[in-house]
Every structure is written in C-alpha cells, then in structure tokens.
Tab-separated table of C-alpha atoms in Angstrom:
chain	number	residue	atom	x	y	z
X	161	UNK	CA	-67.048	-53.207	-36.995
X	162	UNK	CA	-69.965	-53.489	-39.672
X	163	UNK	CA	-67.957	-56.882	-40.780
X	164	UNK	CA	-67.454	-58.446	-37.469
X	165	UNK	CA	-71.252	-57.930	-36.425
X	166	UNK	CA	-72.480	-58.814	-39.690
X	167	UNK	CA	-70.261	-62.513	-39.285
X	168	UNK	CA	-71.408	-62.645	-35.795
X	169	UNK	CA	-75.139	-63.510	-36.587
X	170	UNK	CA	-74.336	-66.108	-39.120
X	171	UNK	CA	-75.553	-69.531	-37.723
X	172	UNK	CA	-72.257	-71.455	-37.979
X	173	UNK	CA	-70.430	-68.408	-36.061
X	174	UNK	CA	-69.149	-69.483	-32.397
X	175	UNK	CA	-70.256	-66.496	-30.809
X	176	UNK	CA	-73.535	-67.566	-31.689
X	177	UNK	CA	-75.458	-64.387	-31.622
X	178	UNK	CA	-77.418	-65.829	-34.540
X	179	UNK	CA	-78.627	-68.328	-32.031
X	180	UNK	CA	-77.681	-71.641	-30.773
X	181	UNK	CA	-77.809	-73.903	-27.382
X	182	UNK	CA	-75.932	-71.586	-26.037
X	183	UNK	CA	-76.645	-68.578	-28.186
X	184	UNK	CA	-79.105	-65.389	-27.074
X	185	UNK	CA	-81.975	-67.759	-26.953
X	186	UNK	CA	-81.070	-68.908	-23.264
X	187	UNK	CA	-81.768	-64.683	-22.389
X	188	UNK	CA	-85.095	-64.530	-24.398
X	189	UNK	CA	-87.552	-65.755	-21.765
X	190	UNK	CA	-86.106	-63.164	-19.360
X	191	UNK	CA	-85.964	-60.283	-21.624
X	192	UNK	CA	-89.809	-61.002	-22.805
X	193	UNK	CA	-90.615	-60.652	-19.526
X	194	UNK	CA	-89.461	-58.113	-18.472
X	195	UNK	CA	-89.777	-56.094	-21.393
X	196	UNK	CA	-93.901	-56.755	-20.646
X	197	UNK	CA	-93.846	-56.174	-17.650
X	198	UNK	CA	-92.555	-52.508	-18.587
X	199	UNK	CA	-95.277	-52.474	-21.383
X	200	UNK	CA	-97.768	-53.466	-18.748
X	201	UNK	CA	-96.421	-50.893	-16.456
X	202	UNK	CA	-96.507	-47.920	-18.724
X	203	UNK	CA	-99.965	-48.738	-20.010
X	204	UNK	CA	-98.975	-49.752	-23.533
X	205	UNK	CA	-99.398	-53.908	-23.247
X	206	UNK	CA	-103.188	-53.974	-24.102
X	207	UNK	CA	-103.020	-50.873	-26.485
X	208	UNK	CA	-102.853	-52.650	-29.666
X	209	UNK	CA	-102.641	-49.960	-31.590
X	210	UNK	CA	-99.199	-48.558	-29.717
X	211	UNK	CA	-96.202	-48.274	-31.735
X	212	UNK	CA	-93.020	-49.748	-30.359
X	213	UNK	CA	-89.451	-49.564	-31.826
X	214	UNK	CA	-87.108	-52.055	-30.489
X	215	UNK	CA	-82.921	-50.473	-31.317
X	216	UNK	CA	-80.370	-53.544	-31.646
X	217	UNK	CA	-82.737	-56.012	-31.668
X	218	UNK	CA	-80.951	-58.659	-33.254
X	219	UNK	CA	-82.217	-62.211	-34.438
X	220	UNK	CA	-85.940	-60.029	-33.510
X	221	UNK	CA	-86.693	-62.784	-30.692
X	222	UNK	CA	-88.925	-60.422	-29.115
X	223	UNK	CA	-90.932	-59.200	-32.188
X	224	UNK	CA	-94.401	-61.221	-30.843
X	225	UNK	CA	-93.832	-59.063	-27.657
X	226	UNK	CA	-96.744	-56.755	-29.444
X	227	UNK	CA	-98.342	-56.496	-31.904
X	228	UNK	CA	-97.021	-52.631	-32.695
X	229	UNK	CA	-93.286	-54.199	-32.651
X	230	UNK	CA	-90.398	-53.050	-34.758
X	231	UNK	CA	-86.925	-53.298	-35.272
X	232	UNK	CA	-83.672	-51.771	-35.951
X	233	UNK	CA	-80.902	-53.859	-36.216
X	234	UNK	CA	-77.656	-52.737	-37.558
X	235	UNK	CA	-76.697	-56.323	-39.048
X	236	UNK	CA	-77.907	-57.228	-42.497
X	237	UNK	CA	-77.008	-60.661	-41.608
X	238	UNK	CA	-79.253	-60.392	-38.509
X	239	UNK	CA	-82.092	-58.998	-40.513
X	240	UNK	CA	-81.715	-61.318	-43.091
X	241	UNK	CA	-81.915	-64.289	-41.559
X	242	UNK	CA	-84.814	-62.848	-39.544
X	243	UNK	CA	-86.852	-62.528	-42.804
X	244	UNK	CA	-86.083	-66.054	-43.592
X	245	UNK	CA	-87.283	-67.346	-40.467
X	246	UNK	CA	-90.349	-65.078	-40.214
X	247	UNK	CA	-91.503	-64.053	-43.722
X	248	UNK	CA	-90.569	-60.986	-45.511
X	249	UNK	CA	-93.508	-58.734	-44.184
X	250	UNK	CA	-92.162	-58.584	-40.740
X	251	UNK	CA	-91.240	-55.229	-39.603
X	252	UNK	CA	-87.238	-55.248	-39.151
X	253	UNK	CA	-84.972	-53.212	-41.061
X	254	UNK	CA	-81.114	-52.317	-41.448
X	255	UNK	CA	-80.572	-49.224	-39.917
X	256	UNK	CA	-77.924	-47.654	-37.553
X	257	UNK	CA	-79.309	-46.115	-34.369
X	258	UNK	CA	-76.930	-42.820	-35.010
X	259	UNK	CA	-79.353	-42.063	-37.603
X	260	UNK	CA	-82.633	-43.898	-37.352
X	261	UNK	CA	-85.229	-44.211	-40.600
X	262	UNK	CA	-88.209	-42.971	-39.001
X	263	UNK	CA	-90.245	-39.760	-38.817
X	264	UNK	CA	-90.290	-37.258	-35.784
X	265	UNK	CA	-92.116	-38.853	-32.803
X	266	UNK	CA	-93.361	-41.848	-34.444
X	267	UNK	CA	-93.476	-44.259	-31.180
X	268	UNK	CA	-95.459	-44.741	-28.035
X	269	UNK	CA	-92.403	-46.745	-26.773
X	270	UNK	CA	-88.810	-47.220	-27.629
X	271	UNK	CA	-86.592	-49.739	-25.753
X	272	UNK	CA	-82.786	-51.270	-26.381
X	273	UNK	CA	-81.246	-54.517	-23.890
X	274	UNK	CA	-77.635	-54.404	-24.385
X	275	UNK	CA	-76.658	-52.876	-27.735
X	276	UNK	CA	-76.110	-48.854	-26.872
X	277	UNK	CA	-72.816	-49.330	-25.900
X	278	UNK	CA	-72.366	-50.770	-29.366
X	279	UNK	CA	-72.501	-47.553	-30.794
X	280	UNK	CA	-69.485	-45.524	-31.559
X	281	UNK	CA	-71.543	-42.513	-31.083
X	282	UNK	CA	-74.332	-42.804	-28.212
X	283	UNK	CA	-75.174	-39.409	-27.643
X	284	UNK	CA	-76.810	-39.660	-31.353
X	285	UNK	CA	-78.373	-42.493	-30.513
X	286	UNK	CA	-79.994	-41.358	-27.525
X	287	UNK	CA	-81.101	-37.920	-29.544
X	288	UNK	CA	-82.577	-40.049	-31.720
X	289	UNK	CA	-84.784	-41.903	-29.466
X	290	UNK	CA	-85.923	-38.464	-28.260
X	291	UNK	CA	-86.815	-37.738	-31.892
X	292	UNK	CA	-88.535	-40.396	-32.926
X	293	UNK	CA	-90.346	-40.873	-29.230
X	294	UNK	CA	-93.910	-39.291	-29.278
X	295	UNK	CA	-94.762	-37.171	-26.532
X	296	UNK	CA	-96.226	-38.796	-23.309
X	297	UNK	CA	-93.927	-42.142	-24.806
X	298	UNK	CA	-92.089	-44.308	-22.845
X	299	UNK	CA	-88.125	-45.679	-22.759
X	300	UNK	CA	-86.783	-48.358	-21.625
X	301	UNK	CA	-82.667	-48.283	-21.810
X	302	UNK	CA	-80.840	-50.445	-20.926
X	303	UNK	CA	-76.801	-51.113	-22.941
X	304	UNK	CA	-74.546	-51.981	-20.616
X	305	UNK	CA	-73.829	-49.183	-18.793
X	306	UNK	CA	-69.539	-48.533	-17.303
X	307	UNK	CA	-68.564	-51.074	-19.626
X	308	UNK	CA	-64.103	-52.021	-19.100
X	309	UNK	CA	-61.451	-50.798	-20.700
X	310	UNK	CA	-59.579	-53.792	-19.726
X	311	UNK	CA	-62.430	-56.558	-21.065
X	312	UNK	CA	-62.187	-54.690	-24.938
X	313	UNK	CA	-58.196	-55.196	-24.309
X	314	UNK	CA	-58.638	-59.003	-23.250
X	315	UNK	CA	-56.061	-58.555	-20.761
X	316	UNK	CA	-57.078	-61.110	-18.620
X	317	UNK	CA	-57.014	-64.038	-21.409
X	318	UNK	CA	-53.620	-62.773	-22.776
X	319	UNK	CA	-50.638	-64.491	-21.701
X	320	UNK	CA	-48.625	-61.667	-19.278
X	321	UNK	CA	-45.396	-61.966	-22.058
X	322	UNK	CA	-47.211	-60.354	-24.488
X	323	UNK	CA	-48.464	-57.489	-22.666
X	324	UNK	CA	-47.198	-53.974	-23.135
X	325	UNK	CA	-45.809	-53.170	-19.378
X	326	UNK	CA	-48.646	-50.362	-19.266
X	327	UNK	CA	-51.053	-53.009	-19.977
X	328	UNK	CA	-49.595	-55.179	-17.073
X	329	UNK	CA	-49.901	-52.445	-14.990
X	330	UNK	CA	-53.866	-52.160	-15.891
X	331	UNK	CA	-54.332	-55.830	-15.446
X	332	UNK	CA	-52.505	-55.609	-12.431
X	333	UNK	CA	-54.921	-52.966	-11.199
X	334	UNK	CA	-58.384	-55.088	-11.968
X	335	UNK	CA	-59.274	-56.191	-8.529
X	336	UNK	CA	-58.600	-52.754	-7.226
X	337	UNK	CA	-60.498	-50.986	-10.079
X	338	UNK	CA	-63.594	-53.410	-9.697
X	339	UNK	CA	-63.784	-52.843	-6.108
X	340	UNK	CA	-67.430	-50.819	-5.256
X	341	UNK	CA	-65.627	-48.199	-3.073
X	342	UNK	CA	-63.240	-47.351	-6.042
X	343	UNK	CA	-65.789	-47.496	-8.756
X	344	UNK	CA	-67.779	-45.634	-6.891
X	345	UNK	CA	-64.921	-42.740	-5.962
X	346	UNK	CA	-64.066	-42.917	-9.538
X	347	UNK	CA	-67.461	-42.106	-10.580
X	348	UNK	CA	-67.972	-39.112	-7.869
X	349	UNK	CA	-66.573	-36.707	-9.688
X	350	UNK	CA	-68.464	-36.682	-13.286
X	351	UNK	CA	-71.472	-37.252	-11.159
X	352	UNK	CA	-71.250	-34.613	-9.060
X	353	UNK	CA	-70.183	-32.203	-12.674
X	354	UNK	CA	-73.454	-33.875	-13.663
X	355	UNK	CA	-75.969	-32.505	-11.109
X	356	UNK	CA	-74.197	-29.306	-10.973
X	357	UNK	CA	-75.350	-29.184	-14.802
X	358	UNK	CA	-78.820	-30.243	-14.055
X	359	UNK	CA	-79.105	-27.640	-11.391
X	360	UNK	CA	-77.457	-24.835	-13.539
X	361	UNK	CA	-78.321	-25.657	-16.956
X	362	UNK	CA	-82.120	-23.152	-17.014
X	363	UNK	CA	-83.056	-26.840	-18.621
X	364	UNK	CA	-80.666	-27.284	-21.674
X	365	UNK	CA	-80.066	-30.049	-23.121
X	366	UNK	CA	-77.624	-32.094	-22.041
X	367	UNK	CA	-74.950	-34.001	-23.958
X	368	UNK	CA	-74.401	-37.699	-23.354
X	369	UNK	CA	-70.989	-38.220	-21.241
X	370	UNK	CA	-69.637	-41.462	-22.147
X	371	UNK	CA	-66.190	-42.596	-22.996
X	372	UNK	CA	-64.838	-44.563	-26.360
X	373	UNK	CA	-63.568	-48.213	-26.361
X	374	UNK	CA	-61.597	-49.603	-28.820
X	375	UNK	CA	-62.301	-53.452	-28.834
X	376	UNK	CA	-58.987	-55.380	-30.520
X	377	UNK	CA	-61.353	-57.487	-32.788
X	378	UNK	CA	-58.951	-59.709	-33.836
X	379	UNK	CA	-58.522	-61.073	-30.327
X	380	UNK	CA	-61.998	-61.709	-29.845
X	381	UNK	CA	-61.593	-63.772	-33.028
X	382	UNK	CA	-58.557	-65.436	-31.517
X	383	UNK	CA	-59.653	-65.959	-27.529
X	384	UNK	CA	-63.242	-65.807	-28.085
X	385	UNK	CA	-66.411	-64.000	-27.433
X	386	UNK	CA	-67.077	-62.720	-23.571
X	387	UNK	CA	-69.618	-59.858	-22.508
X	388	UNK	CA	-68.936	-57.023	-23.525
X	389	UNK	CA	-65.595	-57.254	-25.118
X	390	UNK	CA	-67.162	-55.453	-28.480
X	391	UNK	CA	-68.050	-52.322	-26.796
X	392	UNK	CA	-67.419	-49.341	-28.436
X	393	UNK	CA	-68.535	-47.205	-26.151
X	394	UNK	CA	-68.667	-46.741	-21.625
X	395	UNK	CA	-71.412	-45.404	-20.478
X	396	UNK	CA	-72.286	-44.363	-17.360
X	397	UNK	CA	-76.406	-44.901	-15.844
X	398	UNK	CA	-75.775	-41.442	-14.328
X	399	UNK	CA	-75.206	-39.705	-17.601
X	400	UNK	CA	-77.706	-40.926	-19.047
X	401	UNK	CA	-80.243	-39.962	-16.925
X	402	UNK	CA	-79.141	-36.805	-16.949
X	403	UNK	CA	-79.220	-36.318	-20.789
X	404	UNK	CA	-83.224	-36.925	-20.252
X	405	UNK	CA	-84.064	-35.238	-17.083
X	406	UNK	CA	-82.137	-31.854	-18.711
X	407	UNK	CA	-84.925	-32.697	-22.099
X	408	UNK	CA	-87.832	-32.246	-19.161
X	409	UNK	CA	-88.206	-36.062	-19.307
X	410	UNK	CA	-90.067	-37.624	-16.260
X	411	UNK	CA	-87.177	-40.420	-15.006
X	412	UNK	CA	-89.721	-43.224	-13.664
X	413	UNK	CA	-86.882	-45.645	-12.951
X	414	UNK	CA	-84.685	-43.143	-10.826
X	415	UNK	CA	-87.135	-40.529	-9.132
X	416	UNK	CA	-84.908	-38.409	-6.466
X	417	UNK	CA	-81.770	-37.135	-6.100
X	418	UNK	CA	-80.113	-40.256	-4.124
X	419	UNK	CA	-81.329	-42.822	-5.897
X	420	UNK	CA	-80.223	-41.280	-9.462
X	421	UNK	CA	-77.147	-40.313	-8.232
X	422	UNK	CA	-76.686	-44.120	-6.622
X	423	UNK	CA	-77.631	-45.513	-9.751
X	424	UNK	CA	-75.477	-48.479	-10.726
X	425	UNK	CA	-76.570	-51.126	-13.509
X	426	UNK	CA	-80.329	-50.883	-13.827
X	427	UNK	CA	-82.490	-50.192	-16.320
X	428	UNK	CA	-83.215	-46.574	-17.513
X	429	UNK	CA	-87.060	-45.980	-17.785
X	430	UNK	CA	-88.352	-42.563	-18.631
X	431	UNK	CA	-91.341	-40.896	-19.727
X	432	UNK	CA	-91.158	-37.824	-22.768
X	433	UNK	CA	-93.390	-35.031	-21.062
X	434	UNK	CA	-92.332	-32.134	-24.016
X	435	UNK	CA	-90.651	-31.644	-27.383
X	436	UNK	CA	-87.068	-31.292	-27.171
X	437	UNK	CA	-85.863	-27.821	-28.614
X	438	UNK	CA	-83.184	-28.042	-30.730
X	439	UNK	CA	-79.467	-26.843	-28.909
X	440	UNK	CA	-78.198	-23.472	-29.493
C-alpha cells in the first residue's frame, strides 16, 4: 500500500494524483471553496492566528487556503515533490493519520476530502483528530463514505471468464445492490444498533463501525485508476457521526435525529464542546 501511493504521486504516473490535465487539479477550485466557505462558517477564515491541520492532503493544493495551514500526507513522494514546488519551509510532513505527530489539541480546525477511507484503520484516525482537535475546534470530514466492495474487486472491468462464480454472482447483483431502497434497507440495521448505542451508552465513547476492503492493486495497475478502487476501508456517514456525538461533540452538519439517521454522502462537520475521556 505505502508503495503503490508513494508511485501514484510521481508526475509521469497515469493515475496522475501528482497532478496533470486531468490529474486532482481539475477538483482544486471546488475543494478551496468549499473548504472556505466552512472556515468562514465556523469563524476561523479571518483568524489568522487559527491553526488548521489538513489529513491526506496530497500534492498540498490547498495549503494558501490559510495562513495557519498544515499537512499530513502519508506519501513521501507527495511531500516531496511538494517541497520542491513550494520551498522547504512549508508546513507538510510524512505522517500516517493512525498515529499523527502532533501534541494533544493542537488545532482550531482539522479537515480531510477523500482520503479516510484510505486508512486501514479509521477508527484511529478519527481518535486522533479528537486528540489533536482543541476544544471549541471544528471538523470537517469528509472520505468517501459506503465505499464498494465490488469497485476494490474491479468486477465490472474484468472480463466475466475470469471471474470466480461467487464474484459473478456479486457483479451480477450491482444494479440491485446500488439501488437507494436496498442501500438504504441494508443500512437500517447498523443504524438503528447505532442510535440504540447513542441512547444507551450514559455518553461513552463510541467505536468507529466501518468495514475493511481489500483493493487487488495489481488490477488497478493493469485496468487503471477509477474512484475509489484503493479503498481500504467502508465507511458509513452514520457511524461516523455517531463516534462524535457519543465524545459530546456538537454535529453542525447533521443536527436531529432524521436528518443524521438519513444521512447519505455529505460532509461531516462537527464542533469539539469537551475533552474526550479516555475508554475504560
């Protein structure tokens, strides 16, 4: 995994993540806005003295977003060539976001656009942005969230022969699996579990539900690159909001019981209001 994302970012490399016409440039202007447009929300945009920690961030295409940026990036080929473009005083280091380099409750803000589910272990990842998130900070999370099982098998750019007859049965089974009524049946269950939790828990801390993926790198070196056929990890919106609402965390993004429990693809904004006390 280290290997394949630390290819990826090289310039020559087809998926292009180092950049490129067709590369994660075309998503910048998008991202930098609405990543200020949270900022602005939450109060932080004109507080130049704000700390903000951006997880995966890549090639660092947001770093002038403010001027408190920084940025963890788990590929040293990322954050090399980031230092070659920018100078070696801007803030990006190697680091993976299990295990983050910084002290307790460092930032005012801590976001992540598409790069949780690249993390064989997100519960850590999402303790970790409760450590290192100051209290009365803001999050902004946002990996893709109910990522396929089917996508990290490329069973829909395999030829049928050389299929497994389990895995023709599962590619047989997409339209019927990405149908809204069954996603969302399929979902009522752990939901439900969920907010049972919530309502029973006398405000424990809640684990992060999520489910691994193992992507067959080697066919995404073979068929190519699509999104979201290097995740490592399905998570669901749901869960996550539970893991912060049972921390005490003020959910901004999905305030009420239907429309957290509706929640489907957006963006997970939240608010630390108190310390987290260690499980157990």
């Amino acid at each position: 995994m280290k290997d394949f994302y630390n290819k990826a970012y090289q310039i020559d490399h087809p998926h292009q993540y180092g950049g490129g016409e067709r590369g994660m440039p075309e998503r910048t202007a998008l991202l930098t806005e609405r990543t200020a447009e949270w900022l602005k929300s939450v109060g932080l945009m004109n507080r130049r003295d704000a700390k903000i920690l951006e997880i995966g961030c890549g090639m660092a295409y947001l770093s002038k977003i403010h001027p408190g940026w920084n940025g963890a990036e788990y590929s040293a080929t990322a954050v090399d060539l980031v230092r070659q473009r920018d100078g070696q005083d801007i803030p990006i280091s190697e680091q993976d976001a299990q295990c983050l380099q910084y002290d307790d409750e460092t930032f005012d803000a801590v976001y992540s656009w598409a790069a949780l589910e690249h993390v064989p272990d997100p519960d850590k990842a999402f303790n970790e942005i409760d450590r290192v998130l100051r209290i009365g900070g803001f999050g902004l999370v946002a990996p893709a969230w109910n990522c396929r099982s089917w996508t990290v098998k490329k069973l829909e750019q395999r030829p049928v022969s050389e299929l497994s007859l389990l895995e023709r049965l599962e590619r047989g089974s997409i339209p019927l699996r990405e149908h809204l009524a069954y996603r969302a049946l399929a979902a009522l269950p752990a939901r439900l579990r969920g907010e049972l939790a919530l309502l029973l828990g006398g405000g424990a801390p809640m684990r992060l539900r999520y489910r691994p993926l193992h992507p067959r790198w080697d066919l995404i070196e073979q068929y190519g690159h699509e999104s979201d056929d290097d995740a490592v990890a399905d998570i669901d919106l749901h869960a996550g909001i539970c893991f912060f609402r049972s921390r005490g965390y003020d959910i901004i993004s999905h305030g009420g019981f239907v429309k957290r429990f509706t929640a489907r693809h957006e963006p997970l904004v939240v608010r630390k209001v108190r310390r987290t006390e260690p499980a157990g």
